[in-house]
Amino acid sequence: MKNLIILSFILFINYSFSQHCYGDNPIYYTDGSVKVFQGMNTDSAIKFIIPNGEAVSITSSFFGNSTGFWEICWKGKNGHALKKQLSFNKTTKQTYSKTSSKNNSTSSQEVGFNPFLGQTSTAVNFRTGPSSTYSKISTLLEGSTLYVYSNETIDGYYKAIDVMSNEIGWVHNKYVTYIEAIEVNEKGMFQSTGYSSNYDSEVNVENKSSYTIKLIVDSQTFTLSPNTTKKLDIKPGRKYYIASAPGVIPASGYQSFESNNGYEWSFWVSTTRN
């Protein structure tokens, strides 16, 4: 990880969040691949994805009839899942099949968000999707540094950012060695600017660096040219974000965006090196 630059930001603290699993609760099973959300809304951030047939603990079903969501706990992690995707009886439903299209990119496909730094243990193909049928973006050299979205995989493939090129792609987990956890800013870094007539959150982002920055907010990816300001429309909800640039270790966290509210964010890249 030598010569990797640290991304520096102006931080705005406006939110904190924590949850814990507890109690002797009913056990249900996932009926298909189930997304677990931060809140009782599909616009909320996706915390993680549970594979088909996994047992989950139902920690609360109180609001299920009105929202369609149950609060669940799985392997010490909790969140909200659609109750229609949970079954009292275990199923054998298949939820994912490989595509035959070699040029179909699935870089927006979600695997949850629990990021860590990894390093390739050998030269390996970096692909547009989670199987060898997808087209190759590049061949990563042995020792390449990766920002991995989550320890969850699809068919054994990690979703990751190649730190040196800043490309988003997929790499097989057997060729990636864990280095360290990524610090996730739970308090957010966007400052509210007050009321907006737009239902979606209006976000003004200023890139004060000479780097081209890639800003990822859940499934949306924005590119910010050097020394420019850009106005973004982001749907309300608590969402994860990643800010990255070529050769830069990404910075990431969670931000709660409210409807009819504006936000702003300014950042730069420091020259501090490891």
PDB file of C-alpha atoms in Angstrom:
ATOM      1  CA  MET A   1       0.000   0.000   0.000  1.00  0.00           C
ATOM      2  CA  LYS A   2       2.927   2.345  -0.527  1.00  0.00           C
ATOM      3  CA  ASN A   3       2.440   5.725  -2.179  1.00  0.00           C
ATOM      4  CA  LEU A   4      -1.332   5.736  -1.702  1.00  0.00           C
ATOM      5  CA  ILE A   5      -2.738   9.173  -0.951  1.00  0.00           C
ATOM      6  CA  ILE A   6      -5.205   9.793   1.854  1.00  0.00           C
ATOM      7  CA  LEU A   7      -8.432  11.574   0.871  1.00  0.00           C
ATOM      8  CA  SER A   8      -9.173  14.501   3.217  1.00  0.00           C
ATOM      9  CA  PHE A   9     -12.563  16.117   3.765  1.00  0.00           C
ATOM     10  CA  ILE A  10     -14.374  18.929   5.532  1.00  0.00           C
ATOM     11  CA  LEU A  11     -16.597  16.967   7.918  1.00  0.00           C
ATOM     12  CA  PHE A  12     -20.069  18.040   9.025  1.00  0.00           C
ATOM     13  CA  ILE A  13     -21.456  16.064  11.977  1.00  0.00           C
ATOM     14  CA  ASN A  14     -25.239  15.801  12.044  1.00  0.00           C
ATOM     15  CA  TYR A  15     -26.246  12.181  12.618  1.00  0.00           C
ATOM     16  CA  SER A  16     -25.362   9.120  14.678  1.00  0.00           C
ATOM     17  CA  PHE A  17     -26.903   5.669  14.667  1.00  0.00           C
ATOM     18  CA  SER A  18     -26.487   2.334  16.420  1.00  0.00           C
ATOM     19  CA  GLN A  19     -28.535  -0.834  16.813  1.00  0.00           C
ATOM     20  CA  HIS A  20     -28.139  -4.112  18.637  1.00  0.00           C
ATOM     21  CA  CYS A  21     -29.671  -7.578  18.372  1.00  0.00           C
ATOM     22  CA  TYR A  22     -31.204  -9.113  21.476  1.00  0.00           C
ATOM     23  CA  GLY A  23     -33.990 -11.346  22.808  1.00  0.00           C
ATOM     24  CA  ASP A  24     -35.556 -14.739  22.198  1.00  0.00           C
ATOM     25  CA  ASN A  25     -37.420 -14.164  18.933  1.00  0.00           C
ATOM     26  CA  PRO A  26     -39.243 -16.134  16.196  1.00  0.00           C
ATOM     27  CA  ILE A  27     -37.069 -17.655  13.468  1.00  0.00           C
ATOM     28  CA  TYR A  28     -37.976 -17.228   9.801  1.00  0.00           C
ATOM     29  CA  TYR A  29     -36.070 -18.031   6.594  1.00  0.00           C
ATOM     30  CA  THR A  30     -35.136 -15.837   3.658  1.00  0.00           C
ATOM     31  CA  ASP A  31     -37.166 -16.602   0.540  1.00  0.00           C
ATOM     32  CA  GLY A  32     -34.626 -15.574  -2.062  1.00  0.00           C
ATOM     33  CA  SER A  33     -31.783 -13.083  -1.739  1.00  0.00           C
ATOM     34  CA  VAL A  34     -33.030 -10.471   0.751  1.00  0.00           C
ATOM     35  CA  LYS A  35     -31.829  -6.857   0.997  1.00  0.00           C
ATOM     36  CA  VAL A  36     -31.722  -5.525   4.547  1.00  0.00           C
ATOM     37  CA  PHE A  37     -32.338  -1.781   4.797  1.00  0.00           C
ATOM     38  CA  GLN A  38     -31.377   0.844   7.369  1.00  0.00           C
ATOM     39  CA  GLY A  39     -35.016   1.919   7.739  1.00  0.00           C
ATOM     40  CA  MET A  40     -38.517   0.758   6.804  1.00  0.00           C
ATOM     41  CA  ASN A  41     -38.234   2.103   3.277  1.00  0.00           C
ATOM     42  CA  THR A  42     -36.571   0.818   0.099  1.00  0.00           C
ATOM     43  CA  ASP A  43     -34.990   4.274  -0.316  1.00  0.00           C
ATOM     44  CA  SER A  44     -33.025   3.646   2.879  1.00  0.00           C
ATOM     45  CA  ALA A  45     -29.409   2.504   2.694  1.00  0.00           C
ATOM     46  CA  ILE A  46     -28.852  -1.193   2.084  1.00  0.00           C
ATOM     47  CA  LYS A  47     -26.875  -2.478   5.080  1.00  0.00           C
ATOM     48  CA  PHE A  48     -26.263  -5.996   3.766  1.00  0.00           C
ATOM     49  CA  ILE A  49     -27.817  -8.797   1.705  1.00  0.00           C
ATOM     50  CA  ILE A  50     -28.823 -12.182   3.138  1.00  0.00           C
ATOM     51  CA  PRO A  51     -28.579 -15.232   0.827  1.00  0.00           C
ATOM     52  CA  ASN A  52     -31.522 -17.527   0.162  1.00  0.00           C
ATOM     53  CA  GLY A  53     -32.551 -20.020   2.869  1.00  0.00           C
ATOM     54  CA  GLU A  54     -30.794 -18.300   5.783  1.00  0.00           C
ATOM     55  CA  ALA A  55     -32.392 -18.299   9.243  1.00  0.00           C
ATOM     56  CA  VAL A  56     -33.125 -14.839  10.661  1.00  0.00           C
ATOM     57  CA  SER A  57     -34.459 -13.686  14.020  1.00  0.00           C
ATOM     58  CA  ILE A  58     -37.562 -11.473  13.907  1.00  0.00           C
ATOM     59  CA  THR A  59     -36.845  -8.804  16.508  1.00  0.00           C
ATOM     60  CA  SER A  60     -39.997  -6.775  15.740  1.00  0.00           C
ATOM     61  CA  SER A  61     -43.028  -7.242  13.493  1.00  0.00           C
ATOM     62  CA  PHE A  62     -45.053  -4.432  15.076  1.00  0.00           C
ATOM     63  CA  PHE A  63     -45.100  -2.157  12.027  1.00  0.00           C
ATOM     64  CA  GLY A  64     -45.326  -4.953   9.455  1.00  0.00           C
ATOM     65  CA  ASN A  65     -48.951  -4.433   8.490  1.00  0.00           C
ATOM     66  CA  SER A  66     -48.501  -0.708   7.854  1.00  0.00           C
ATOM     67  CA  THR A  67     -45.035  -0.646   6.259  1.00  0.00           C
ATOM     68  CA  GLY A  68     -44.490  -4.163   4.946  1.00  0.00           C
ATOM     69  CA  PHE A  69     -41.180  -4.373   6.857  1.00  0.00           C
ATOM     70  CA  TRP A  70     -40.016  -6.481   9.770  1.00  0.00           C
ATOM     71  CA  GLU A  71     -36.996  -5.732  11.910  1.00  0.00           C
ATOM     72  CA  ILE A  72     -34.628  -8.694  11.714  1.00  0.00           C
ATOM     73  CA  CYS A  73     -31.298  -9.896  13.088  1.00  0.00           C
ATOM     74  CA  TRP A  74     -28.843 -12.100  11.157  1.00  0.00           C
ATOM     75  CA  LYS A  75     -25.352 -13.110  12.342  1.00  0.00           C
ATOM     76  CA  GLY A  76     -25.267 -10.251  14.858  1.00  0.00           C
ATOM     77  CA  LYS A  77     -26.349  -7.643  12.304  1.00  0.00           C
ATOM     78  CA  ASN A  78     -29.792  -6.070  12.204  1.00  0.00           C
ATOM     79  CA  GLY A  79     -31.982  -3.954   9.975  1.00  0.00           C
ATOM     80  CA  HIS A  80     -35.316  -4.021   8.159  1.00  0.00           C
ATOM     81  CA  ALA A  81     -36.443  -6.543   5.534  1.00  0.00           C
ATOM     82  CA  LEU A  82     -39.634  -6.897   3.530  1.00  0.00           C
ATOM     83  CA  LYS A  83     -41.798  -9.422   5.364  1.00  0.00           C
ATOM     84  CA  LYS A  84     -43.010 -10.893   2.045  1.00  0.00           C
ATOM     85  CA  GLN A  85     -39.443 -12.128   1.484  1.00  0.00           C
ATOM     86  CA  LEU A  86     -39.401 -14.050   4.782  1.00  0.00           C
ATOM     87  CA  SER A  87     -40.944 -17.489   5.177  1.00  0.00           C
ATOM     88  CA  PHE A  88     -41.741 -19.601   8.223  1.00  0.00           C
ATOM     89  CA  ASN A  89     -40.604 -22.622   6.193  1.00  0.00           C
ATOM     90  CA  LYS A  90     -37.222 -22.876   4.522  1.00  0.00           C
ATOM     91  CA  THR A  91     -37.306 -22.731   0.711  1.00  0.00           C
ATOM     92  CA  THR A  92     -34.910 -23.906  -1.986  1.00  0.00           C
ATOM     93  CA  LYS A  93     -35.506 -21.009  -4.354  1.00  0.00           C
ATOM     94  CA  GLN A  94     -32.577 -20.057  -6.613  1.00  0.00           C
ATOM     95  CA  THR A  95     -32.027 -16.304  -6.631  1.00  0.00           C
ATOM     96  CA  TYR A  96     -29.077 -15.673  -8.922  1.00  0.00           C
ATOM     97  CA  SER A  97     -27.972 -17.019 -12.261  1.00  0.00           C
ATOM     98  CA  LYS A  98     -25.012 -16.040 -14.384  1.00  0.00           C
ATOM     99  CA  THR A  99     -25.681 -13.960 -17.428  1.00  0.00           C
ATOM    100  CA  SER A 100     -24.531 -15.074 -20.859  1.00  0.00           C
ATOM    101  CA  SER A 101     -23.824 -11.495 -21.926  1.00  0.00           C
ATOM    102  CA  LYS A 102     -20.114 -10.750 -21.707  1.00  0.00           C
ATOM    103  CA  ASN A 103     -20.636  -7.007 -22.031  1.00  0.00           C
ATOM    104  CA  ASN A 104     -23.442  -6.519 -19.502  1.00  0.00           C
ATOM    105  CA  SER A 105     -22.057  -4.462 -16.628  1.00  0.00           C
ATOM    106  CA  THR A 106     -23.484  -4.983 -13.130  1.00  0.00           C
ATOM    107  CA  SER A 107     -21.283  -2.519 -11.279  1.00  0.00           C
ATOM    108  CA  SER A 108     -24.421  -1.139  -9.597  1.00  0.00           C
ATOM    109  CA  GLN A 109     -25.434  -4.532  -8.162  1.00  0.00           C
ATOM    110  CA  GLU A 110     -25.594  -4.340  -4.363  1.00  0.00           C
ATOM    111  CA  VAL A 111     -23.780  -6.619  -1.889  1.00  0.00           C
ATOM    112  CA  GLY A 112     -24.253  -4.569   1.261  1.00  0.00           C
ATOM    113  CA  PHE A 113     -21.786  -2.171   2.799  1.00  0.00           C
ATOM    114  CA  ASN A 114     -19.111  -3.216   5.293  1.00  0.00           C
ATOM    115  CA  PRO A 115     -15.926  -2.110   3.521  1.00  0.00           C
ATOM    116  CA  PHE A 116     -12.340  -3.227   3.977  1.00  0.00           C
ATOM    117  CA  LEU A 117      -8.990  -2.870   2.220  1.00  0.00           C
ATOM    118  CA  GLY A 118      -7.760  -5.952   0.422  1.00  0.00           C
ATOM    119  CA  GLN A 119      -4.764  -6.887  -1.670  1.00  0.00           C
ATOM    120  CA  THR A 120      -4.540  -9.282  -4.615  1.00  0.00           C
ATOM    121  CA  SER A 121      -2.460 -12.387  -3.888  1.00  0.00           C
ATOM    122  CA  THR A 122      -1.669 -12.953  -7.572  1.00  0.00           C
ATOM    123  CA  ALA A 123      -2.400 -11.435 -10.968  1.00  0.00           C
ATOM    124  CA  VAL A 124      -6.165 -11.699 -11.478  1.00  0.00           C
ATOM    125  CA  ASN A 125      -8.866 -10.539 -13.879  1.00  0.00           C
ATOM    126  CA  PHE A 126     -11.009  -7.585 -12.810  1.00  0.00           C
ATOM    127  CA  ARG A 127     -14.451  -7.939 -14.413  1.00  0.00           C
ATOM    128  CA  THR A 128     -17.656  -5.974 -15.020  1.00  0.00           C
ATOM    129  CA  GLY A 129     -19.768  -8.590 -13.208  1.00  0.00           C
ATOM    130  CA  PRO A 130     -19.569 -11.436 -10.694  1.00  0.00           C
ATOM    131  CA  SER A 131     -18.554 -14.347 -12.929  1.00  0.00           C
ATOM    132  CA  SER A 132     -15.985 -15.293 -15.573  1.00  0.00           C
ATOM    133  CA  THR A 133     -18.629 -14.745 -18.288  1.00  0.00           C
ATOM    134  CA  TYR A 134     -18.415 -10.976 -17.833  1.00  0.00           C
ATOM    135  CA  SER A 135     -15.987  -8.846 -19.813  1.00  0.00           C
ATOM    136  CA  LYS A 136     -12.579  -8.010 -18.363  1.00  0.00           C
ATOM    137  CA  ILE A 137     -11.886  -4.440 -17.265  1.00  0.00           C
ATOM    138  CA  SER A 138      -8.200  -5.105 -16.636  1.00  0.00           C
ATOM    139  CA  THR A 139      -5.746  -7.584 -15.174  1.00  0.00           C
ATOM    140  CA  LEU A 140      -4.804  -6.578 -11.647  1.00  0.00           C
ATOM    141  CA  LEU A 141      -1.180  -7.154 -10.745  1.00  0.00           C
ATOM    142  CA  GLU A 142      -0.170  -9.098  -7.648  1.00  0.00           C
ATOM    143  CA  GLY A 143      -0.238  -6.730  -4.652  1.00  0.00           C
ATOM    144  CA  SER A 144      -2.896  -4.406  -6.107  1.00  0.00           C
ATOM    145  CA  THR A 145      -4.863  -2.574  -3.406  1.00  0.00           C
ATOM    146  CA  LEU A 146      -8.649  -2.915  -3.465  1.00  0.00           C
ATOM    147  CA  TYR A 147     -11.440  -1.123  -1.642  1.00  0.00           C
ATOM    148  CA  VAL A 148     -13.893  -4.003  -1.125  1.00  0.00           C
ATOM    149  CA  TYR A 149     -17.541  -3.019  -0.521  1.00  0.00           C
ATOM    150  CA  SER A 150     -18.394  -5.927   1.764  1.00  0.00           C
ATOM    151  CA  ASN A 151     -17.373  -9.421   2.798  1.00  0.00           C
ATOM    152  CA  GLU A 152     -20.607 -10.584   1.150  1.00  0.00           C
ATOM    153  CA  THR A 153     -20.045 -12.054  -2.323  1.00  0.00           C
ATOM    154  CA  ILE A 154     -22.043 -13.088  -5.370  1.00  0.00           C
ATOM    155  CA  ASP A 155     -20.883 -16.480  -6.636  1.00  0.00           C
ATOM    156  CA  GLY A 156     -17.618 -15.934  -4.757  1.00  0.00           C
ATOM    157  CA  TYR A 157     -16.918 -12.507  -6.296  1.00  0.00           C
ATOM    158  CA  TYR A 158     -16.240  -9.320  -4.329  1.00  0.00           C
ATOM    159  CA  LYS A 159     -17.494  -5.970  -5.566  1.00  0.00           C
ATOM    160  CA  ALA A 160     -14.516  -3.618  -5.314  1.00  0.00           C
ATOM    161  CA  ILE A 161     -12.778  -0.428  -6.418  1.00  0.00           C
ATOM    162  CA  ASP A 162      -9.274  -0.796  -7.828  1.00  0.00           C
ATOM    163  CA  VAL A 163      -7.550   1.975  -5.875  1.00  0.00           C
ATOM    164  CA  MET A 164      -4.966   2.839  -8.524  1.00  0.00           C
ATOM    165  CA  SER A 165      -7.370   3.133 -11.485  1.00  0.00           C
ATOM    166  CA  ASN A 166     -10.525   4.064  -9.514  1.00  0.00           C
ATOM    167  CA  GLU A 167     -12.515   1.550 -11.592  1.00  0.00           C
ATOM    168  CA  ILE A 168     -15.459  -0.343 -10.057  1.00  0.00           C
ATOM    169  CA  GLY A 169     -15.559  -4.062 -10.797  1.00  0.00           C
ATOM    170  CA  TRP A 170     -15.585  -7.619  -9.500  1.00  0.00           C
ATOM    171  CA  VAL A 171     -12.781  -9.956  -8.459  1.00  0.00           C
ATOM    172  CA  HIS A 172     -12.897 -13.503  -7.092  1.00  0.00           C
ATOM    173  CA  ASN A 173     -12.480 -13.558  -3.325  1.00  0.00           C
ATOM    174  CA  LYS A 174      -9.944 -16.417  -3.332  1.00  0.00           C
ATOM    175  CA  TYR A 175      -7.413 -14.035  -4.901  1.00  0.00           C
ATOM    176  CA  VAL A 176      -7.938 -11.243  -2.339  1.00  0.00           C
ATOM    177  CA  THR A 177      -6.177 -11.035   1.031  1.00  0.00           C
ATOM    178  CA  TYR A 178      -7.768  -9.000   3.816  1.00  0.00           C
ATOM    179  CA  ILE A 179      -5.605  -6.077   5.010  1.00  0.00           C
ATOM    180  CA  GLU A 180      -7.710  -3.938   7.350  1.00  0.00           C
ATOM    181  CA  ALA A 181     -11.202  -2.600   7.974  1.00  0.00           C
ATOM    182  CA  ILE A 182     -12.199   0.724   6.436  1.00  0.00           C
ATOM    183  CA  GLU A 183     -13.254   3.443   8.864  1.00  0.00           C
ATOM    184  CA  VAL A 184     -16.882   4.322   8.117  1.00  0.00           C
ATOM    185  CA  ASN A 185     -18.063   7.788   9.140  1.00  0.00           C
ATOM    186  CA  GLU A 186     -21.473   7.179  10.759  1.00  0.00           C
ATOM    187  CA  LYS A 187     -22.055  10.913  11.329  1.00  0.00           C
ATOM    188  CA  GLY A 188     -22.050  12.079   7.743  1.00  0.00           C
ATOM    189  CA  MET A 189     -20.146  14.814   5.953  1.00  0.00           C
ATOM    190  CA  PHE A 190     -22.863  16.794   4.180  1.00  0.00           C
ATOM    191  CA  GLN A 191     -24.040  20.049   5.760  1.00  0.00           C
ATOM    192  CA  SER A 192     -27.731  20.959   5.573  1.00  0.00           C
ATOM    193  CA  THR A 193     -28.421  24.268   3.834  1.00  0.00           C
ATOM    194  CA  GLY A 194     -32.108  24.362   4.779  1.00  0.00           C
ATOM    195  CA  TYR A 195     -35.422  24.083   2.959  1.00  0.00           C
ATOM    196  CA  SER A 196     -35.613  23.213  -0.728  1.00  0.00           C
ATOM    197  CA  SER A 197     -38.720  23.160  -2.939  1.00  0.00           C
ATOM    198  CA  ASN A 198     -37.434  19.962  -4.555  1.00  0.00           C
ATOM    199  CA  TYR A 199     -38.700  16.756  -2.893  1.00  0.00           C
ATOM    200  CA  ASP A 200     -35.366  15.040  -3.583  1.00  0.00           C
ATOM    201  CA  SER A 201     -32.389  16.327  -1.647  1.00  0.00           C
ATOM    202  CA  GLU A 202     -30.422  18.954  -3.585  1.00  0.00           C
ATOM    203  CA  VAL A 203     -26.704  18.514  -2.943  1.00  0.00           C
ATOM    204  CA  ASN A 204     -24.053  20.994  -4.056  1.00  0.00           C
ATOM    205  CA  VAL A 205     -20.634  19.337  -4.140  1.00  0.00           C
ATOM    206  CA  GLU A 206     -17.413  21.296  -4.558  1.00  0.00           C
ATOM    207  CA  ASN A 207     -14.254  19.502  -5.652  1.00  0.00           C
ATOM    208  CA  LYS A 208     -11.332  21.663  -4.509  1.00  0.00           C
ATOM    209  CA  SER A 209      -8.691  19.212  -5.716  1.00  0.00           C
ATOM    210  CA  SER A 210      -6.827  18.640  -8.988  1.00  0.00           C
ATOM    211  CA  TYR A 211      -8.159  15.069  -9.051  1.00  0.00           C
ATOM    212  CA  THR A 212     -11.244  13.701 -10.801  1.00  0.00           C
ATOM    213  CA  ILE A 213     -13.388  12.462  -7.934  1.00  0.00           C
ATOM    214  CA  LYS A 214     -15.911   9.643  -8.125  1.00  0.00           C
ATOM    215  CA  LEU A 215     -18.759  10.030  -5.631  1.00  0.00           C
ATOM    216  CA  ILE A 216     -20.911   6.944  -5.052  1.00  0.00           C
ATOM    217  CA  VAL A 217     -24.182   7.297  -3.132  1.00  0.00           C
ATOM    218  CA  ASP A 218     -25.769   3.835  -2.886  1.00  0.00           C
ATOM    219  CA  SER A 219     -26.476   2.825  -6.510  1.00  0.00           C
ATOM    220  CA  GLN A 220     -25.753   6.293  -7.957  1.00  0.00           C
ATOM    221  CA  THR A 221     -22.286   7.225  -9.210  1.00  0.00           C
ATOM    222  CA  PHE A 222     -21.281  10.831  -9.953  1.00  0.00           C
ATOM    223  CA  THR A 223     -18.045  12.049 -11.551  1.00  0.00           C
ATOM    224  CA  LEU A 224     -16.656  15.403 -10.395  1.00  0.00           C
ATOM    225  CA  SER A 225     -14.027  17.117 -12.521  1.00  0.00           C
ATOM    226  CA  PRO A 226     -11.102  18.931 -10.838  1.00  0.00           C
ATOM    227  CA  ASN A 227     -11.864  22.315  -9.238  1.00  0.00           C
ATOM    228  CA  THR A 228     -15.552  22.275 -10.115  1.00  0.00           C
ATOM    229  CA  THR A 229     -18.926  22.459  -8.384  1.00  0.00           C
ATOM    230  CA  LYS A 230     -21.799  20.161  -9.247  1.00  0.00           C
ATOM    231  CA  LYS A 231     -25.467  20.044  -8.228  1.00  0.00           C
ATOM    232  CA  LEU A 232     -26.837  16.544  -7.505  1.00  0.00           C
ATOM    233  CA  ASP A 233     -30.366  15.270  -6.879  1.00  0.00           C
ATOM    234  CA  ILE A 234     -30.425  12.420  -4.329  1.00  0.00           C
ATOM    235  CA  LYS A 235     -33.535  10.596  -3.188  1.00  0.00           C
ATOM    236  CA  PRO A 236     -34.276  10.899   0.545  1.00  0.00           C
ATOM    237  CA  GLY A 237     -33.110   8.215   2.967  1.00  0.00           C
ATOM    238  CA  ARG A 238     -30.076   7.082   4.909  1.00  0.00           C
ATOM    239  CA  LYS A 239     -27.459   6.051   2.375  1.00  0.00           C
ATOM    240  CA  TYR A 240     -23.839   4.991   2.259  1.00  0.00           C
ATOM    241  CA  TYR A 241     -21.349   7.069   0.282  1.00  0.00           C
ATOM    242  CA  ILE A 242     -17.866   6.486  -1.123  1.00  0.00           C
ATOM    243  CA  ALA A 243     -15.569   9.223  -2.431  1.00  0.00           C
ATOM    244  CA  SER A 244     -12.573   8.054  -4.451  1.00  0.00           C
ATOM    245  CA  ALA A 245      -9.938   9.167  -6.924  1.00  0.00           C
ATOM    246  CA  PRO A 246      -7.144   7.337  -8.820  1.00  0.00           C
ATOM    247  CA  GLY A 247      -4.365   6.338  -6.437  1.00  0.00           C
ATOM    248  CA  VAL A 248      -6.368   7.516  -3.417  1.00  0.00           C
ATOM    249  CA  ILE A 249      -7.703   5.384  -0.565  1.00  0.00           C
ATOM    250  CA  PRO A 250     -11.473   6.089  -0.644  1.00  0.00           C
ATOM    251  CA  ALA A 251     -13.325   7.762   2.200  1.00  0.00           C
ATOM    252  CA  SER A 252     -16.784   6.471   3.087  1.00  0.00           C
ATOM    253  CA  GLY A 253     -19.640   6.632   5.538  1.00  0.00           C
ATOM    254  CA  TYR A 254     -23.386   7.112   5.940  1.00  0.00           C
ATOM    255  CA  GLN A 255     -25.510  10.209   5.411  1.00  0.00           C
ATOM    256  CA  SER A 256     -29.190  10.796   6.131  1.00  0.00           C
ATOM    257  CA  PHE A 257     -30.814  12.830   3.337  1.00  0.00           C
ATOM    258  CA  GLU A 258     -34.205  14.379   4.094  1.00  0.00           C
ATOM    259  CA  SER A 259     -36.844  15.400   1.564  1.00  0.00           C
ATOM    260  CA  ASN A 260     -37.195  19.124   0.716  1.00  0.00           C
ATOM    261  CA  ASN A 261     -33.733  19.806   2.109  1.00  0.00           C
ATOM    262  CA  GLY A 262     -30.532  21.071   0.552  1.00  0.00           C
ATOM    263  CA  TYR A 263     -26.993  19.976   1.438  1.00  0.00           C
ATOM    264  CA  GLU A 264     -23.451  20.968   0.551  1.00  0.00           C
ATOM    265  CA  TRP A 265     -20.088  19.277   0.696  1.00  0.00           C
ATOM    266  CA  SER A 266     -16.571  20.551  -0.027  1.00  0.00           C
ATOM    267  CA  PHE A 267     -13.453  18.408  -0.070  1.00  0.00           C
ATOM    268  CA  TRP A 268      -9.886  18.199  -1.258  1.00  0.00           C
ATOM    269  CA  VAL A 269      -7.107  15.605  -1.565  1.00  0.00           C
ATOM    270  CA  SER A 270      -4.126  15.988   0.732  1.00  0.00           C
ATOM    271  CA  THR A 271      -0.561  15.062  -0.243  1.00  0.00           C
ATOM    272  CA  THR A 272      -0.008  12.930   2.870  1.00  0.00           C
ATOM    273  CA  ARG A 273       1.422   9.548   1.895  1.00  0.00           C
ATOM    274  CA  ASN A 274       1.728   6.193   3.707  1.00  0.00           C
TER     275      ASN A 274
END
